[in-house]
């Protein structure tokens, strides 16, 4: 009996020792993995949300919410001017869009210097409506309304030149375009303070208007007349020459005296050709 009890005791001690050894080994492995995990966690770079372009964006494109996406960007390498909040990139208090002022490749960070503020334009290309073209007109202090022109104003365009009348030429002033919108004065495409004598103005016109303005500018002198704000009066054709300007009567053309008809016959006398007048029969 004592022998059996001793054997059972030895077996229990052996089992207990094995369990302690296995538990110690498991705890050691756990502590090793825990230390490794802490080491890996300390090596992870902290990040922050940054919005990048989800496609290639070109100059003048309208920035839409679908054109950006959020990525995790290392905090110690974030460029200045990035957007980490979608509400900051697309404010809810305005429906005016942002425009692209610098081209961006896909996955490139959207920076404040590469987009406009909401509603801000980027020059003449955004001021031209579909189907319109920009055309520059040379002006001076007289033809440019003494420097009172501003981008956004509307002007009537008059042409002064010479036209053929009979055997001579006549000076004429004619209205060729009405209510043409200015989009720039000299090289300024935004509002200006004070007056400035401009040398050129740029207008928005349809292609056929551009052709007419180009032809008029090359054959005569163009003058601008400022249209009042809100004035939508339709103007009929205007054409003034010296006769109508001074209230003179157009001189009737002088009738030419009929030329006397002379009939002749030619005859040769030897080597001489003789012309002999004869009465005309009709």
CSV table of C-alpha atoms in Angstrom, one decimal:
chain,number,residue,atom,x,y,z
A,1,UNK,CA,0.0,0.0,0.0
A,2,UNK,CA,2.8,2.3,0.9
A,3,UNK,CA,4.5,1.5,-2.4
A,4,UNK,CA,1.4,2.4,-4.4
A,5,UNK,CA,1.0,5.7,-2.4
A,6,UNK,CA,4.6,6.5,-3.1
A,7,UNK,CA,4.3,5.9,-6.8
A,8,UNK,CA,1.2,8.1,-7.0
A,9,UNK,CA,3.0,10.8,-5.1
A,10,UNK,CA,5.9,10.7,-7.4
A,11,UNK,CA,3.6,10.7,-10.4
A,12,UNK,CA,1.8,13.8,-9.0
A,13,UNK,CA,5.1,15.6,-8.3
A,14,UNK,CA,6.3,14.8,-11.9
A,15,UNK,CA,3.0,16.1,-13.4
A,16,UNK,CA,3.1,19.2,-11.3
A,17,UNK,CA,6.7,19.9,-12.3
A,18,UNK,CA,5.9,19.4,-15.9
A,19,UNK,CA,2.9,21.8,-15.7
A,20,UNK,CA,5.1,24.4,-13.9
A,21,UNK,CA,7.7,24.1,-16.6
A,22,UNK,CA,5.2,24.4,-19.4
A,23,UNK,CA,3.5,27.4,-17.7
A,24,UNK,CA,6.9,29.1,-17.3
A,25,UNK,CA,7.7,28.5,-21.0
A,26,UNK,CA,4.4,29.9,-22.1
A,27,UNK,CA,4.7,33.0,-19.9
A,28,UNK,CA,8.2,33.6,-21.3
A,29,UNK,CA,7.0,33.4,-24.9
A,30,UNK,CA,4.1,35.8,-24.0
A,31,UNK,CA,6.5,38.3,-22.5
A,32,UNK,CA,8.8,38.0,-25.5
A,33,UNK,CA,5.9,38.6,-28.0
A,34,UNK,CA,4.6,41.5,-25.8
A,35,UNK,CA,8.0,43.2,-25.8
A,36,UNK,CA,8.2,42.7,-29.6
A,37,UNK,CA,4.8,44.2,-30.1
A,38,UNK,CA,5.7,47.2,-28.0
A,39,UNK,CA,8.9,47.6,-30.0
A,40,UNK,CA,7.0,47.5,-33.3
A,41,UNK,CA,4.4,49.9,-32.0
A,42,UNK,CA,7.1,52.4,-31.0
A,43,UNK,CA,8.6,52.1,-34.5
A,44,UNK,CA,5.2,53.0,-36.2
A,45,UNK,CA,5.3,56.6,-37.6
A,46,UNK,CA,2.3,58.8,-36.3
A,47,UNK,CA,0.0,59.9,-39.2
A,48,UNK,CA,-2.7,62.5,-39.9
A,49,UNK,CA,-5.5,62.6,-42.4
A,50,UNK,CA,-4.6,64.6,-45.5
A,51,UNK,CA,-6.7,65.0,-48.7
A,52,UNK,CA,-5.0,64.2,-52.0
A,53,UNK,CA,-6.2,64.3,-55.6
A,54,UNK,CA,-8.0,61.2,-56.7
A,55,UNK,CA,-7.3,62.0,-60.4
A,56,UNK,CA,-5.1,64.3,-62.5
A,57,UNK,CA,-6.3,67.9,-62.2
A,58,UNK,CA,-5.5,70.5,-64.7
A,59,UNK,CA,-5.4,74.3,-64.6
A,60,UNK,CA,-8.9,75.8,-64.6
A,61,UNK,CA,-10.7,72.6,-63.5
A,62,UNK,CA,-13.5,72.9,-60.9
A,63,UNK,CA,-12.6,71.0,-57.8
A,64,UNK,CA,-15.3,68.6,-56.8
A,65,UNK,CA,-15.6,66.4,-53.7
A,66,UNK,CA,-15.1,63.3,-55.9
A,67,UNK,CA,-11.8,64.7,-57.0
A,68,UNK,CA,-10.2,64.2,-53.6
A,69,UNK,CA,-9.7,61.3,-51.1
A,70,UNK,CA,-8.4,61.0,-47.6
A,71,UNK,CA,-5.1,59.3,-46.8
A,72,UNK,CA,-2.9,58.8,-43.7
A,73,UNK,CA,0.1,61.1,-44.1
A,74,UNK,CA,3.2,61.0,-41.7
A,75,UNK,CA,2.9,63.9,-39.4
A,76,UNK,CA,6.5,64.9,-39.6
A,77,UNK,CA,6.3,65.2,-43.4
A,78,UNK,CA,3.0,67.0,-44.0
A,79,UNK,CA,3.5,69.9,-46.5
A,80,UNK,CA,2.3,73.3,-45.5
A,81,UNK,CA,-1.2,74.3,-46.7
A,82,UNK,CA,-2.7,70.8,-46.8
A,83,UNK,CA,-6.4,70.1,-45.9
A,84,UNK,CA,-7.2,67.5,-43.2
A,85,UNK,CA,-10.9,68.4,-43.0
A,86,UNK,CA,-13.3,68.0,-45.9
A,87,UNK,CA,-15.4,70.8,-44.5
A,88,UNK,CA,-12.5,73.2,-44.8
A,89,UNK,CA,-11.9,72.2,-48.4
A,90,UNK,CA,-15.6,72.5,-49.3
A,91,UNK,CA,-17.2,75.0,-46.9
A,92,UNK,CA,-20.9,74.4,-46.3
A,93,UNK,CA,-21.7,78.1,-46.1
A,94,UNK,CA,-21.1,78.7,-49.8
A,95,UNK,CA,-21.9,77.0,-53.1
A,96,UNK,CA,-19.0,78.8,-54.9
A,97,UNK,CA,-16.5,76.3,-56.3
A,98,UNK,CA,-12.7,76.2,-56.0
A,99,UNK,CA,-10.7,76.2,-59.1
A,100,UNK,CA,-7.3,74.6,-59.9
A,101,UNK,CA,-4.5,77.1,-60.4
A,102,UNK,CA,-1.6,74.5,-60.5
A,103,UNK,CA,-1.9,71.1,-62.1
A,104,UNK,CA,-1.8,68.2,-59.8
A,105,UNK,CA,-1.1,64.5,-60.4
A,106,UNK,CA,-3.1,61.7,-58.9
A,107,UNK,CA,-2.4,61.1,-55.2
A,108,UNK,CA,-0.7,64.5,-54.9
A,109,UNK,CA,-1.6,66.5,-51.8
A,110,UNK,CA,-4.2,69.3,-52.4
A,111,UNK,CA,-2.5,72.5,-51.2
A,112,UNK,CA,-4.0,75.9,-50.6
A,113,UNK,CA,-1.6,77.5,-53.1
A,114,UNK,CA,-2.9,75.1,-55.8
A,115,UNK,CA,-6.5,76.0,-55.5
A,116,UNK,CA,-8.5,79.2,-55.3
A,117,UNK,CA,-10.7,80.4,-52.5
A,118,UNK,CA,-14.4,79.5,-53.1
A,119,UNK,CA,-15.8,81.8,-55.8
A,120,UNK,CA,-12.4,83.3,-56.7
A,121,UNK,CA,-11.6,83.3,-60.4
A,122,UNK,CA,-8.2,82.7,-62.0
A,123,UNK,CA,-8.2,85.2,-64.9
A,124,UNK,CA,-9.7,85.7,-68.3
A,125,UNK,CA,-10.3,82.0,-69.0
A,126,UNK,CA,-12.9,81.9,-66.2
A,127,UNK,CA,-14.5,85.1,-67.3
A,128,UNK,CA,-15.3,83.9,-70.8
A,129,UNK,CA,-18.6,82.2,-71.2
A,130,UNK,CA,-19.0,79.2,-73.5
A,131,UNK,CA,-18.7,80.2,-77.1
A,132,UNK,CA,-17.1,83.6,-76.3
A,133,UNK,CA,-13.6,84.8,-77.2
A,134,UNK,CA,-11.3,87.5,-75.8
A,135,UNK,CA,-10.3,90.4,-78.1
A,136,UNK,CA,-8.1,93.4,-77.4
A,137,UNK,CA,-8.9,96.9,-78.6
A,138,UNK,CA,-6.4,99.7,-78.7
A,139,UNK,CA,-7.6,102.9,-77.0
A,140,UNK,CA,-6.3,106.2,-75.8
A,141,UNK,CA,-7.6,109.0,-73.5
A,142,UNK,CA,-10.3,110.0,-75.9
A,143,UNK,CA,-11.5,106.6,-77.3
A,144,UNK,CA,-11.2,104.9,-73.9
A,145,UNK,CA,-13.7,107.2,-72.0
A,146,UNK,CA,-10.9,109.1,-70.1
A,147,UNK,CA,-9.9,106.2,-68.0
A,148,UNK,CA,-13.3,105.5,-66.4
A,149,UNK,CA,-13.6,102.0,-67.9
A,150,UNK,CA,-13.6,99.0,-65.5
A,151,UNK,CA,-13.6,95.3,-66.0
A,152,UNK,CA,-17.3,94.2,-66.1
A,153,UNK,CA,-18.5,97.4,-67.8
A,154,UNK,CA,-20.3,97.3,-71.1
A,155,UNK,CA,-19.5,99.5,-74.0
A,156,UNK,CA,-20.7,100.3,-77.5
A,157,UNK,CA,-18.0,100.2,-80.2
A,158,UNK,CA,-18.0,102.8,-83.0
A,159,UNK,CA,-15.8,102.7,-86.1
A,160,UNK,CA,-14.5,105.8,-87.9
A,161,UNK,CA,-12.9,105.5,-91.3
A,162,UNK,CA,-13.3,106.2,-95.0
A,163,UNK,CA,-15.7,104.6,-97.5
A,164,UNK,CA,-15.7,104.9,-101.2
A,165,UNK,CA,-18.4,107.2,-102.6
A,166,UNK,CA,-18.4,107.5,-106.4
A,167,UNK,CA,-15.0,108.5,-107.5
A,168,UNK,CA,-13.9,109.7,-104.1
A,169,UNK,CA,-13.9,108.8,-100.4
A,170,UNK,CA,-16.0,109.9,-97.5
A,171,UNK,CA,-15.4,109.9,-93.7
A,172,UNK,CA,-18.0,107.9,-91.8
A,173,UNK,CA,-18.6,106.9,-88.2
A,174,UNK,CA,-20.7,103.8,-87.6
A,175,UNK,CA,-21.9,101.8,-84.6
A,176,UNK,CA,-20.6,98.3,-85.2
A,177,UNK,CA,-21.1,96.5,-81.8
A,178,UNK,CA,-23.4,97.2,-78.9
A,179,UNK,CA,-23.1,96.3,-75.2
A,180,UNK,CA,-19.8,94.5,-75.4
A,181,UNK,CA,-18.6,93.4,-72.0
A,182,UNK,CA,-15.1,94.4,-70.9
A,183,UNK,CA,-13.1,91.6,-69.1
A,184,UNK,CA,-9.8,93.4,-68.7
A,185,UNK,CA,-8.3,96.9,-68.9
A,186,UNK,CA,-4.7,96.8,-69.9
A,187,UNK,CA,-3.5,93.7,-68.0
A,188,UNK,CA,-5.8,94.1,-65.0
A,189,UNK,CA,-8.8,91.7,-65.0
A,190,UNK,CA,-10.3,92.7,-61.6
A,191,UNK,CA,-11.8,95.9,-60.2
A,192,UNK,CA,-9.6,99.0,-60.0
A,193,UNK,CA,-9.7,102.1,-57.8
A,194,UNK,CA,-9.5,105.5,-59.3
A,195,UNK,CA,-9.0,106.4,-63.0
A,196,UNK,CA,-6.2,105.2,-65.2
A,197,UNK,CA,-5.6,105.9,-68.9
A,198,UNK,CA,-5.6,102.6,-70.5
A,199,UNK,CA,-3.8,101.7,-73.7
A,200,UNK,CA,-5.8,98.5,-74.4
A,201,UNK,CA,-9.1,97.0,-73.3
A,202,UNK,CA,-10.1,93.3,-73.7
A,203,UNK,CA,-13.7,92.4,-74.5
A,204,UNK,CA,-15.6,89.2,-74.6
A,205,UNK,CA,-17.1,88.6,-78.0
A,206,UNK,CA,-18.5,85.9,-80.2
A,207,UNK,CA,-16.1,84.7,-83.0
A,208,UNK,CA,-18.0,86.6,-85.7
A,209,UNK,CA,-17.9,89.8,-83.6
A,210,UNK,CA,-14.1,89.2,-83.2
A,211,UNK,CA,-13.8,89.1,-87.0
A,212,UNK,CA,-15.7,92.3,-87.4
A,213,UNK,CA,-13.7,94.1,-84.7
A,214,UNK,CA,-10.4,92.9,-86.1
A,215,UNK,CA,-11.4,94.2,-89.6
A,216,UNK,CA,-12.6,97.5,-88.2
A,217,UNK,CA,-9.5,98.0,-86.1
A,218,UNK,CA,-7.2,97.4,-89.1
A,219,UNK,CA,-9.1,99.8,-91.5
A,220,UNK,CA,-10.0,102.7,-89.2
A,221,UNK,CA,-10.2,103.9,-85.6
A,222,UNK,CA,-12.4,102.3,-82.9
A,223,UNK,CA,-14.0,104.4,-80.1
A,224,UNK,CA,-15.8,103.2,-77.0
A,225,UNK,CA,-19.0,104.6,-75.4
A,226,UNK,CA,-19.7,103.5,-71.9
A,227,UNK,CA,-23.2,101.9,-71.4
A,228,UNK,CA,-25.0,102.7,-68.1
A,229,UNK,CA,-25.5,100.0,-65.5
A,230,UNK,CA,-28.7,98.1,-66.1
A,231,UNK,CA,-29.3,99.8,-69.5
A,232,UNK,CA,-30.7,97.2,-71.9
A,233,UNK,CA,-31.9,99.7,-74.6
A,234,UNK,CA,-31.8,98.3,-78.1
A,235,UNK,CA,-30.1,100.6,-80.5
A,236,UNK,CA,-30.9,100.8,-84.2
A,237,UNK,CA,-28.2,101.2,-86.8
A,238,UNK,CA,-26.3,104.4,-86.4
A,239,UNK,CA,-24.2,105.9,-89.3
A,240,UNK,CA,-23.0,109.5,-89.5
A,241,UNK,CA,-21.1,111.2,-92.3
A,242,UNK,CA,-20.0,114.8,-92.8
A,243,UNK,CA,-23.1,115.6,-94.9
A,244,UNK,CA,-25.6,114.4,-92.2
A,245,UNK,CA,-23.5,115.7,-89.4
A,246,UNK,CA,-23.5,119.3,-90.7
A,247,UNK,CA,-27.1,119.1,-92.1
A,248,UNK,CA,-25.9,119.7,-95.6
A,249,UNK,CA,-27.8,118.6,-98.7
A,250,UNK,CA,-26.2,116.0,-100.8
A,251,UNK,CA,-25.1,117.7,-104.0
A,252,UNK,CA,-26.8,116.2,-107.0
A,253,UNK,CA,-24.3,114.6,-109.4
A,254,UNK,CA,-23.5,116.7,-112.4
A,255,UNK,CA,-24.8,115.2,-115.5
A,256,UNK,CA,-22.2,114.9,-118.2
A,257,UNK,CA,-22.9,116.4,-121.6
A,258,UNK,CA,-23.5,113.8,-124.2
A,259,UNK,CA,-20.4,113.4,-126.3
A,260,UNK,CA,-20.9,114.1,-130.0
A,261,UNK,CA,-20.8,111.0,-132.0
A,262,UNK,CA,-18.3,111.0,-134.8
A,263,UNK,CA,-18.4,108.4,-137.6
A,264,UNK,CA,-15.4,107.8,-139.8
A,265,UNK,CA,-14.2,105.4,-142.4
A,266,UNK,CA,-10.6,104.5,-143.0
A,267,UNK,CA,-9.0,104.1,-146.5
A,268,UNK,CA,-5.5,103.4,-147.5
A,269,UNK,CA,-3.9,105.5,-150.2
A,270,UNK,CA,-0.7,103.7,-151.0
A,271,UNK,CA,1.3,103.4,-147.8
A,272,UNK,CA,-0.8,106.1,-146.1
A,273,UNK,CA,-3.9,105.4,-143.9
A,274,UNK,CA,-6.5,108.1,-144.3
A,275,UNK,CA,-9.5,108.7,-141.9
A,276,UNK,CA,-12.5,110.3,-143.5
A,277,UNK,CA,-15.4,111.6,-141.4
A,278,UNK,CA,-18.9,110.7,-142.7
A,279,UNK,CA,-22.5,111.4,-141.4
A,280,UNK,CA,-23.7,108.9,-138.8
A,281,UNK,CA,-26.7,106.9,-140.0
A,282,UNK,CA,-28.0,106.1,-136.5
